[in-house]
Coordinates of C-alpha atoms in Angstrom, one line a residue:
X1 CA 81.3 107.8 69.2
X2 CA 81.2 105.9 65.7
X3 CA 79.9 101.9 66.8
X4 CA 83.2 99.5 66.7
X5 CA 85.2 102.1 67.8
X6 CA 87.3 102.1 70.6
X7 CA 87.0 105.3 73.3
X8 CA 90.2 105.4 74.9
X9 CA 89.3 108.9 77.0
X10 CA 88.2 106.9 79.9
X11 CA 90.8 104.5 80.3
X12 CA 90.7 103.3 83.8
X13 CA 93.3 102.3 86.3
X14 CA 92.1 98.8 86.3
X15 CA 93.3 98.5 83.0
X16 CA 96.9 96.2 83.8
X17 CA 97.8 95.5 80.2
X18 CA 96.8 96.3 76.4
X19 CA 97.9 94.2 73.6
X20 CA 98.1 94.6 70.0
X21 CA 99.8 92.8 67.0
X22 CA 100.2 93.4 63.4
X23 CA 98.5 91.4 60.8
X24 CA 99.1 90.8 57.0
X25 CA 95.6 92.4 55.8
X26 CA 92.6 93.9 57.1
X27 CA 89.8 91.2 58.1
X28 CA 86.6 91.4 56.2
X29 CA 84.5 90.7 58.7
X30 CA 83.1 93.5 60.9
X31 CA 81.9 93.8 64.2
X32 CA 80.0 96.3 66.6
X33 CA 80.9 96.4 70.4
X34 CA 77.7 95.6 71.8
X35 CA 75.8 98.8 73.1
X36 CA 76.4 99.1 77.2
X37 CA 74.6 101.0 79.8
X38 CA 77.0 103.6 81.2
X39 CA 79.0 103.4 84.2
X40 CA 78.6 105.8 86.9
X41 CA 81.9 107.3 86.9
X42 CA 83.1 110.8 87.0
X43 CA 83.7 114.1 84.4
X44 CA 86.6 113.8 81.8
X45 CA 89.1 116.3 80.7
X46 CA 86.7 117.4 78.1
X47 CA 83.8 117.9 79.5
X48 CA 85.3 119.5 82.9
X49 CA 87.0 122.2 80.5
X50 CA 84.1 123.4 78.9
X51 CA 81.9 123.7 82.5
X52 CA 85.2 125.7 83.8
X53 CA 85.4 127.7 80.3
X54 CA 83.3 131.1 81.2
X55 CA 82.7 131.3 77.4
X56 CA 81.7 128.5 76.7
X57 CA 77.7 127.6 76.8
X58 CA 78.2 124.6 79.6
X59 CA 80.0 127.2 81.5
X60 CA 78.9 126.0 85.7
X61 CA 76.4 123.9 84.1
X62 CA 75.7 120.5 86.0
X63 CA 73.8 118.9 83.7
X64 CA 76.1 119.2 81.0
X65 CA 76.2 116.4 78.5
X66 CA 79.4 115.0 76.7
X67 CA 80.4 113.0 73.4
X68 CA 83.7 112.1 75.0
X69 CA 82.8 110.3 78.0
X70 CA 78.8 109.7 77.7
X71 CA 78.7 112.1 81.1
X72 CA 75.0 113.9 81.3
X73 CA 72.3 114.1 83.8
X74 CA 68.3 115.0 83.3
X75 CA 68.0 118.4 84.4
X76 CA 67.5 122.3 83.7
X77 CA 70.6 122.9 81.6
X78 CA 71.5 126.5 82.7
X79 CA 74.9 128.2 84.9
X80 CA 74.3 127.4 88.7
X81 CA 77.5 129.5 89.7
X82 CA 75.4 131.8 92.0
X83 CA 74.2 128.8 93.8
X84 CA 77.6 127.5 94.3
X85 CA 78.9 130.9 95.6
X86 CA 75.9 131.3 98.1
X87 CA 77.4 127.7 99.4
X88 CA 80.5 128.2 100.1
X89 CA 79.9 131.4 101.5
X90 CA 77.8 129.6 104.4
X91 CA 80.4 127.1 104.6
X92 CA 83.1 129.7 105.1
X93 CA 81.1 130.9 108.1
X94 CA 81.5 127.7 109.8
X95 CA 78.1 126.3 108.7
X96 CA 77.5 122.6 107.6
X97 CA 75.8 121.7 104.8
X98 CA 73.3 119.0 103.3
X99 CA 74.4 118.6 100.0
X100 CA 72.9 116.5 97.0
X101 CA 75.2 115.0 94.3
X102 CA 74.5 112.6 91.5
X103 CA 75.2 109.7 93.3
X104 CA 74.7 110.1 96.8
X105 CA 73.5 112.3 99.9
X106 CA 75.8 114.0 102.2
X107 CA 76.6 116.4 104.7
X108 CA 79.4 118.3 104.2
X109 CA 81.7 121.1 105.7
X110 CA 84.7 122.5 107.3
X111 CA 86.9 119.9 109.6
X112 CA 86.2 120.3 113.5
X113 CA 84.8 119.2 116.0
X114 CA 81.6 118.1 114.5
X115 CA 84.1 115.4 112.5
X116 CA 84.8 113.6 115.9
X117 CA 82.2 110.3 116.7
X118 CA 81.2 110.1 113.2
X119 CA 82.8 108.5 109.9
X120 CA 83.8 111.3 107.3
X121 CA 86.1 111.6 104.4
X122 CA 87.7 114.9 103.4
X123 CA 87.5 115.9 100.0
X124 CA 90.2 118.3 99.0
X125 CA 90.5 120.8 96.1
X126 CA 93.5 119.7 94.4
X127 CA 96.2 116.8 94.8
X128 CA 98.4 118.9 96.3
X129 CA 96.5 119.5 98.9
X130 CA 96.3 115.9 99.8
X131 CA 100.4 116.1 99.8
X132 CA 99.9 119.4 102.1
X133 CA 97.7 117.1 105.0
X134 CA 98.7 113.5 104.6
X135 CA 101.4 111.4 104.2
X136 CA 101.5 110.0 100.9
X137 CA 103.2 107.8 98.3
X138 CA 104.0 109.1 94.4
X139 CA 101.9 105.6 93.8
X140 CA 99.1 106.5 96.1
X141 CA 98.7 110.2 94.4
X142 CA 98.7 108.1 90.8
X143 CA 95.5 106.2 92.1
X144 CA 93.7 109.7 93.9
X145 CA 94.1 111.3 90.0
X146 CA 92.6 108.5 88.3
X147 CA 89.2 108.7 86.6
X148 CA 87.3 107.1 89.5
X149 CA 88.9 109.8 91.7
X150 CA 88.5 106.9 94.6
X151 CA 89.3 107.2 98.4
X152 CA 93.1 106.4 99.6
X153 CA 93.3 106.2 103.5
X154 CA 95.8 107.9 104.9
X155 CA 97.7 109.2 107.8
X156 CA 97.5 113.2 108.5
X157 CA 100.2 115.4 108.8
X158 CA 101.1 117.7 111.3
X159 CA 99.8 120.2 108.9
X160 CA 96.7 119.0 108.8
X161 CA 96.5 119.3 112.8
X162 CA 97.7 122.2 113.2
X163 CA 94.9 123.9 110.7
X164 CA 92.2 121.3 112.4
X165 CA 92.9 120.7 115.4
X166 CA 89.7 119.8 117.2
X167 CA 89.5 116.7 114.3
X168 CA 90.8 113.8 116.9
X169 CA 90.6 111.1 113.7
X170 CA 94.4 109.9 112.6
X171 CA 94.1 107.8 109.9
X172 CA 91.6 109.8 107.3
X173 CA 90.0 108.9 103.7
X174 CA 90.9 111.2 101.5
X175 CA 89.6 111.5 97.9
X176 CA 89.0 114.6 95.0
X177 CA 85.9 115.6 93.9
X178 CA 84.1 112.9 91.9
X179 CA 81.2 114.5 90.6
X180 CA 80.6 118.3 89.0
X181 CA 78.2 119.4 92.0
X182 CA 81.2 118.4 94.4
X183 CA 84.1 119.8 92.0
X184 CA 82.1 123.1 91.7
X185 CA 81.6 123.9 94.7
X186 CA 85.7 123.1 96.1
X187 CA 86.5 125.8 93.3
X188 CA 84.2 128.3 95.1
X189 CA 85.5 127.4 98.2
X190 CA 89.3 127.4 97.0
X191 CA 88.5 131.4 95.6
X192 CA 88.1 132.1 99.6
X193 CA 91.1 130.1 100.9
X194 CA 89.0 126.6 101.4
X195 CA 90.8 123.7 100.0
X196 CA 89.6 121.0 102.4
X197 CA 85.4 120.0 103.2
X198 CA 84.6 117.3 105.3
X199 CA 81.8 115.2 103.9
X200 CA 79.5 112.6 105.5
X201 CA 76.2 110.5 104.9
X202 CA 75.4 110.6 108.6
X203 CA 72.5 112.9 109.0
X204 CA 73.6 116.6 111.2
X205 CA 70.8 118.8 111.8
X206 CA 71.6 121.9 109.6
X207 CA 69.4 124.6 108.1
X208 CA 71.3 125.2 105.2
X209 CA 71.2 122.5 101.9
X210 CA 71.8 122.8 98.1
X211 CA 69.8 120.3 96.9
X212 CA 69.7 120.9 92.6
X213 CA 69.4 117.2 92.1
X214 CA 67.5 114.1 93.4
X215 CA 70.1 111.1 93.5
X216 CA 70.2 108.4 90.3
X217 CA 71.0 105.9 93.3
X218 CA 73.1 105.7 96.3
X219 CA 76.5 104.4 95.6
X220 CA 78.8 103.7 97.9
X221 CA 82.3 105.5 96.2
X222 CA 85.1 103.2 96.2
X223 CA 88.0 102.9 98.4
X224 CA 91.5 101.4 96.9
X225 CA 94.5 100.6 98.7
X226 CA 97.9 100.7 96.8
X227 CA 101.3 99.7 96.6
X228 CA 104.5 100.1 94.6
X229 CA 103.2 97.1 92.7
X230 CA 99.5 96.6 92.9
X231 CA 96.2 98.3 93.7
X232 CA 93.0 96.7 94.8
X233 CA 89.6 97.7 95.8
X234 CA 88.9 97.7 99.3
X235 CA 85.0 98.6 99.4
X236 CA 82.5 100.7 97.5
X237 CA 80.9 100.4 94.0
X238 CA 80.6 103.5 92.1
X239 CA 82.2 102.8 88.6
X240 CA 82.7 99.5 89.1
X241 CA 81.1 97.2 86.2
X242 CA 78.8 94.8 87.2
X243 CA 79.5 90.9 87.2
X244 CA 77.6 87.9 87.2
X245 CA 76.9 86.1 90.4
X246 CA 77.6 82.4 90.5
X247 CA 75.8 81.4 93.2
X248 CA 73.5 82.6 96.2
X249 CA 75.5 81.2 99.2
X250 CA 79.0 80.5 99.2
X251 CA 81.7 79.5 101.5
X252 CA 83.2 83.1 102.0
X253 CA 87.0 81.9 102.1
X254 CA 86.1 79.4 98.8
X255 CA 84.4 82.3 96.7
X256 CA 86.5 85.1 97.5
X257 CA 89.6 82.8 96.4
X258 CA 88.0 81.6 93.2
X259 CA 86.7 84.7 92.3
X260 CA 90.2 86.0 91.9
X261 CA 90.9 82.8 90.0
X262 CA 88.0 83.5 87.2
X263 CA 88.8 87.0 87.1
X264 CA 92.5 86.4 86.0
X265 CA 91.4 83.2 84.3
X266 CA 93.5 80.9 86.0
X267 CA 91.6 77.6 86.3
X268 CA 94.7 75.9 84.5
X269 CA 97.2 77.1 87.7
X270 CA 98.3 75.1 90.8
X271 CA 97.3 78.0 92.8
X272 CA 97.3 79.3 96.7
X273 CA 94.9 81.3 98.1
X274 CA 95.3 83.2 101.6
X275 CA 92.5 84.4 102.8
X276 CA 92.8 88.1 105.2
X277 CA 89.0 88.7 105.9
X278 CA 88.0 90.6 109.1
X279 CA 84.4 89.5 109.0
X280 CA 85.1 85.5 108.0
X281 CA 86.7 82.8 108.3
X282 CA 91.1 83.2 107.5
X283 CA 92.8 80.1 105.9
X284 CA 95.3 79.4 103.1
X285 CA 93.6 77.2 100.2
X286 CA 95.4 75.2 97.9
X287 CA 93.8 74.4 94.2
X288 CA 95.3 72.4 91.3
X289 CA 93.7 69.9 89.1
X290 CA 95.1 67.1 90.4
X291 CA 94.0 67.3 93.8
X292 CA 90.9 69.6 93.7
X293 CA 90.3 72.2 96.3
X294 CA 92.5 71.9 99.8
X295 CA 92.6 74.1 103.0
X296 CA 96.6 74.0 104.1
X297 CA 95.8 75.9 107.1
X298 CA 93.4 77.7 108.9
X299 CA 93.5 80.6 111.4
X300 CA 90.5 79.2 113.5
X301 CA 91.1 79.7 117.4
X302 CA 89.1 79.2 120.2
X303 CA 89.0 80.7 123.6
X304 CA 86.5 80.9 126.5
X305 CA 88.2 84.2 128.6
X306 CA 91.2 86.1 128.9
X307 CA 91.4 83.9 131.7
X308 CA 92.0 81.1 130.0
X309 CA 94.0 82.6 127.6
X310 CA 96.8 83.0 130.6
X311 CA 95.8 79.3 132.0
X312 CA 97.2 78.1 128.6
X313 CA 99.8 80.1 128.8
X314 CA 101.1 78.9 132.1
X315 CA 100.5 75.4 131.5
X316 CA 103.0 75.5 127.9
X317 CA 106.7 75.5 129.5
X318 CA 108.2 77.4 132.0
X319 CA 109.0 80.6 129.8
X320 CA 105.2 81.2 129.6
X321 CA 105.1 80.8 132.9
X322 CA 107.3 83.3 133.9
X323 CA 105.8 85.5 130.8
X324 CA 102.4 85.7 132.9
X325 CA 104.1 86.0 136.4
X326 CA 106.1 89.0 135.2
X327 CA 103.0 90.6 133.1
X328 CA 101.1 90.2 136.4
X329 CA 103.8 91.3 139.0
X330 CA 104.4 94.3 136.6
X331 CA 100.5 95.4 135.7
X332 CA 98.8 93.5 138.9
X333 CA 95.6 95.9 138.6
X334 CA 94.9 95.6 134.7
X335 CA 95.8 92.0 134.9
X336 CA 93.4 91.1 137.3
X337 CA 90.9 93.5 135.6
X338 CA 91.2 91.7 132.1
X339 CA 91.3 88.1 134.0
X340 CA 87.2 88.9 134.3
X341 CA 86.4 89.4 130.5
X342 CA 84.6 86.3 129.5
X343 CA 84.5 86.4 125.5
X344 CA 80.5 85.8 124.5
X345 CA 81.5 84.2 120.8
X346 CA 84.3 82.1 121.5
X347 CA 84.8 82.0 117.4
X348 CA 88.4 83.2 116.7
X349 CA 89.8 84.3 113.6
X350 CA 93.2 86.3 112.8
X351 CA 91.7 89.6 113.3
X352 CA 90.0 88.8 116.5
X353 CA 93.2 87.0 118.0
X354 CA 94.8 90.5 117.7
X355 CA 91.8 92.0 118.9
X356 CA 93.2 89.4 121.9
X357 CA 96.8 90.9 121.7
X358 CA 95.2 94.4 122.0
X359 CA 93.7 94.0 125.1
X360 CA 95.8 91.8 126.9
X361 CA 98.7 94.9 126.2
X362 CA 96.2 97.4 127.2
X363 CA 96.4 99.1 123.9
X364 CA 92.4 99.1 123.9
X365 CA 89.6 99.5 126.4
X366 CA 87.1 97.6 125.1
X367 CA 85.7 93.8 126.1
X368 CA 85.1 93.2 122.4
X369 CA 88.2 91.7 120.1
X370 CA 86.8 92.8 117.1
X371 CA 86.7 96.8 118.2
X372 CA 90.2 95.6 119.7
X373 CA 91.7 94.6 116.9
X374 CA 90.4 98.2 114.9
X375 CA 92.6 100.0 117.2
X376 CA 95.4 97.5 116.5
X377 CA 95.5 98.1 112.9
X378 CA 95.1 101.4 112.9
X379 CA 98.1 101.7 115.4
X380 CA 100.2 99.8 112.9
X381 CA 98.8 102.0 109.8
X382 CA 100.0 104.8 112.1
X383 CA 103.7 103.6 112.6
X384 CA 106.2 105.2 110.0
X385 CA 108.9 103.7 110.9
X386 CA 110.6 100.4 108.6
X387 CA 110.7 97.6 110.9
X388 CA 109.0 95.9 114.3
X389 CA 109.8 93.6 116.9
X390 CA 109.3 89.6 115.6
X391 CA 106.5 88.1 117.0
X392 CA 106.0 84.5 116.9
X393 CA 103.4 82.7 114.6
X394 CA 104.7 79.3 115.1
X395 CA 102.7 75.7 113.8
X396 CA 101.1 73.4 116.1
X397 CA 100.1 69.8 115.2
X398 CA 97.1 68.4 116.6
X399 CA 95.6 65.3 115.9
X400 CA 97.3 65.1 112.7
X401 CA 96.4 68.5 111.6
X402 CA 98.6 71.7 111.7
X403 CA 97.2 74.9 113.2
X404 CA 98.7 78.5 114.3
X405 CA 99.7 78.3 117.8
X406 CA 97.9 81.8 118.7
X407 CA 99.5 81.3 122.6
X408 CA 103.1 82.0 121.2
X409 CA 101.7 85.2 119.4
X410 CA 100.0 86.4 122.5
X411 CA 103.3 85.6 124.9
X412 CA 106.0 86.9 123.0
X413 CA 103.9 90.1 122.1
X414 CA 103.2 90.5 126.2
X415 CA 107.7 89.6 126.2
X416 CA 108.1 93.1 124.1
X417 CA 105.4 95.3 125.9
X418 CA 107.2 94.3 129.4
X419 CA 110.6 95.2 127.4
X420 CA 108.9 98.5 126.8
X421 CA 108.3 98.7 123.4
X422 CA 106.3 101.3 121.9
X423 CA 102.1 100.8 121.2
X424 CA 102.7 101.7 117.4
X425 CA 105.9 99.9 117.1
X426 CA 104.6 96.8 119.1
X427 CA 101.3 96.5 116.8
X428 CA 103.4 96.9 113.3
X429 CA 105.6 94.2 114.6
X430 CA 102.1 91.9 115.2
X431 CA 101.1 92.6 111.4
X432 CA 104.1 92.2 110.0
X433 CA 105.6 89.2 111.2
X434 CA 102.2 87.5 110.6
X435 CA 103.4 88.5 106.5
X436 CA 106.8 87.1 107.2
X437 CA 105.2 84.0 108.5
X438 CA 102.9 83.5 105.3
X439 CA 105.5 84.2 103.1
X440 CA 108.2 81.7 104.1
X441 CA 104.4 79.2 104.6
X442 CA 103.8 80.2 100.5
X443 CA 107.4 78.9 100.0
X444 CA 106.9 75.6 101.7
X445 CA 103.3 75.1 99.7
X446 CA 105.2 75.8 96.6
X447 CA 107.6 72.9 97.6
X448 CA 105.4 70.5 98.7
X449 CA 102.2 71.1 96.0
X450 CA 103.9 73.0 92.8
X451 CA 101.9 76.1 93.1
X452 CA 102.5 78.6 90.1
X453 CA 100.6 81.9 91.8
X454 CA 99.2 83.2 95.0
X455 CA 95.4 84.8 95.1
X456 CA 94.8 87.3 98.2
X457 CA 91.4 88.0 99.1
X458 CA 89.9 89.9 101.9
X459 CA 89.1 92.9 103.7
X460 CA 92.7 93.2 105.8
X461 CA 94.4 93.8 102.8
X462 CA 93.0 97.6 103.4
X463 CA 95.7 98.0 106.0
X464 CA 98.3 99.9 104.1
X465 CA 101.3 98.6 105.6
X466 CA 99.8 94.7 105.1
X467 CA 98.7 95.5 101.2
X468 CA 102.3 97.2 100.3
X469 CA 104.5 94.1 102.4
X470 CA 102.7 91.4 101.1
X471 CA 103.0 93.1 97.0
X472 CA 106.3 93.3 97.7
X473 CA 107.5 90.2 99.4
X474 CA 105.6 87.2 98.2
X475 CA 106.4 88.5 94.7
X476 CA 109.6 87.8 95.2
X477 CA 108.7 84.0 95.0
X478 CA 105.1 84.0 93.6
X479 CA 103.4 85.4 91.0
X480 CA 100.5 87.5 93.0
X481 CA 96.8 88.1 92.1
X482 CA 94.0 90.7 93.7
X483 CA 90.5 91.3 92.6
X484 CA 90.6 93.5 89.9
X485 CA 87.2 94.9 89.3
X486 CA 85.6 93.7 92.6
X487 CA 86.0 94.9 95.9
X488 CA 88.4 91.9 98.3
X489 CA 85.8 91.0 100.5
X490 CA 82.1 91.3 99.3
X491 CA 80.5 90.8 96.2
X492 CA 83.6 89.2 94.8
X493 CA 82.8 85.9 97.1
X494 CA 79.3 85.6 94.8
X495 CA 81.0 86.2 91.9
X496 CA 83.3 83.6 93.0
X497 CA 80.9 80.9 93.8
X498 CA 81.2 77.2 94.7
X499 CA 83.1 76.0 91.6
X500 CA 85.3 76.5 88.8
X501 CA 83.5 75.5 85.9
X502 CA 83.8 77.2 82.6

């Protein structure tokens, strides 16, 4: 590509807007793009025709170089179709696989049994494929087919049981082939009926590899999670650009928020920021120039036992009294069984309090909130239906500050499961009427401080249903802002820093 020029064959799907205007006469002056080391990202149309062209010299060749997209590898330039067929002929007899690709080392091979206890993704041949075994949005398809080809999580279909059925897993990453080595060897496999591979970087003794290439670096590939609206970056790195860090230790709620802020360049806003992190600390900050940077609320809890959890309960009126009597009269051998778990880190956030709700409705059999709380979310991100039970997330002053009151979440949660409500049901309803909550708490912060936008930061905004509810309702209200080129909960906090300063 000539230098100045623009290459608009890898435009990317964090691109939100493009903008051009017409002027009376051409500017004299010139100026050359500075030269930029590329980005790991996958093959382009171009260079992906002439590898599948059997004329063509690149024809199966991995190390193919191209003009288009600045795709090429160091290696012996040559057709490695023999090696490809001898691969999916051993994974067509059930075998697994260590395979090397440009960017990573895996395992990889047909869905079963050897799939349950560890984490995998399944790469499939074609999009349609992924509409075959999981249920998926037209917006979520958009995002598989991009350039980055990153992973969408999603719920399988009874399809995909049926022709796996010894995979336990529900909820499953899938993704398309990211890299030739990978996209080579699903079109050998798709010749013999294969349209589906397992792949994993947990280590499975196997005797069989194809190992034509030594990995540039480990990359993590990225995960997104989309909605009708929006799409943000849930973990990973591969193709992402790289950013400057601001600072070395940050306040993760602080940097998270003003990374979002710098990245959208709106230091000049009255802005809100709710933070949905699984490993930190969960607040709503408020920033403006007037008044600097102000927590609103925070989602810090603290409990010593289940126990105690039901002591509080009891001692708040006489409904949560007859909440725990009835909870106990109706589940006496669980309820005295859970009364014993004594919690070791009596630290609370929002995803450990319903890592607290999972337990006490026996949705999870585990002592540890955290591992709770996984099964919780994955329970809502199961649930296809449109709407839940209301559970309460009511205000509590104390001392002059305003908290959540996590009791009235607990209690009226325990209320539906002794109405019988449904584990999925029952666990959609907890996530959200916690985004009905901040959504009518948005409108009151825009009442009381003037905020012009919203900033959402943080690793729960991977949970489907949460990402796709809060696009869609606090828009309604509030402009809304995710991390465009960073994933929400990671390197985006050090980006972020301790201050706004230009």
């Amino acid at each position: 590509m000539q230098p100045g020029l623009v290459d608009l064959s890898r435009i990317l799907f964090f691109l939100h807007a493009t903008e051009a205007s017409i002027v009376k006469e051409m500017p004299k002056e010139s100026y050359t793009l500075p030269e930029q080391e590329k980005l790991p990202l996958p093959f382009c149309p171009k260079c992906l025709s002439e590898v599948m062209d059997s004329e063509h010299e690149n024809y199966y060749n991995i190390f193919t170089e191209c003009e288009a997209c600045g795709y090429g590898m160091d290696g012996e330039k040559r057709n490695y179709k023999n090696e490809f067929e001898k691969t999916s002929a051993l994974i067509k007899e059930g075998k697994v696989v260590e395979l090397n690709t440009f960017y990573g080392k895996y395992f990889v091979g047909l869905p079963g049994k050897v799939c349950n206890g560890i984490l995998f993704d399944i790469i499939a041949y074609d999009l349609a494929t992924i509409e075959k075994y999981a249920n998926i949005e037209t917006y979520e398809i958009t995002a598989l087919g991009a350039i980055e080809k990153p992973l969408v999580k999603l719920k399988k279909k009874m399809n995909f049981t049926m022709d796996f059925e010894e995979v336990e897993a529900d909820l499953i990453r899938f993704k398309i082939a990211d890299d030739l080595i990978l996209h080579l060897l699903m079109e050998e496999l798709h010749k013999i009926g294969i349209d589906v591979l397992f792949v994993t970087n947990k280590k499975i003794e196997t005797r069989e590899s194809l190992l034509l290439v030594e990995p540039k670096e480990d990359l993590e590939p990225i995960e997104v999670v989309v909605s009708e609206n929006d799409i943000a970056i849930v973990k990973g790195e591969k193709g992402l650009p790289s950013f400057p860090m601001s600072a070395k230790t940050v306040t993760p709620s602080v940097g998270s928020f003003y990374s979002v802020i710098k990245e959208h360049q709106l230091q000049d806003e009255n802005i809100a920021g709710i933070n949905l992190s699984k490993e930190h600390k969960n607040n709503i900050l408020v920033y403006g120039k007037k008044y600097g940077l102000v927590e609103y609320l925070s989602f810090h809890f603290e409990f010593d036992s289940i126990q105690n959890i039901f002591e509080q309960i009891v001692a708040t009126n006489e409904t949560g009294l007859k909440i725990v009597q009835n909870y106990k009269k109706t589940y006496p051998e669980y309820f005295d069984q859970i009364s014993k778990i004594v919690f070791e880190d009596r630290e609370f956030n929002l995803y450990k309090l319903w890592g607290v709700v999972a337990m006490v409705l026996d949705f999870a059999k585990t002592d540890d909130p955290v591992e709770a709380a996984g099964i919780l979310e994955e329970s809502a991100m199961s649930f296809l239906g449109t709407r839940g039970p209301r559970i309460d997330y009511k205000l509590l002053s104390i001392e002059g500050k305003v908290h959540l009151d996590p009791l009235m979440t607990i209690r009226t949660a325990m209320s539906f499961k002794l109405a019988g409500i449904d584990q999925l049901t029952l666990c959609y309803g907890v996530i959200e009427s916690f985004l009905e909550f901040i959504a009518n708490e948005l409108d009151e912060v825009k009442q009381s401080m003037d905020i012009t936008a919203v900033a959402a930061t943080g690793s729960l905004l991977g949970n489907k249903h949460l990402f796709s509810k809060m696009s869609k309702e606090i828009v309604v209200n509030h402009p809304i802002y995710f991390n465009n080129e960073l994933p929400v909960d990671g390197r985006n906090m050090f980006y972020g820093g301790t201050s706004l300063e230009r």
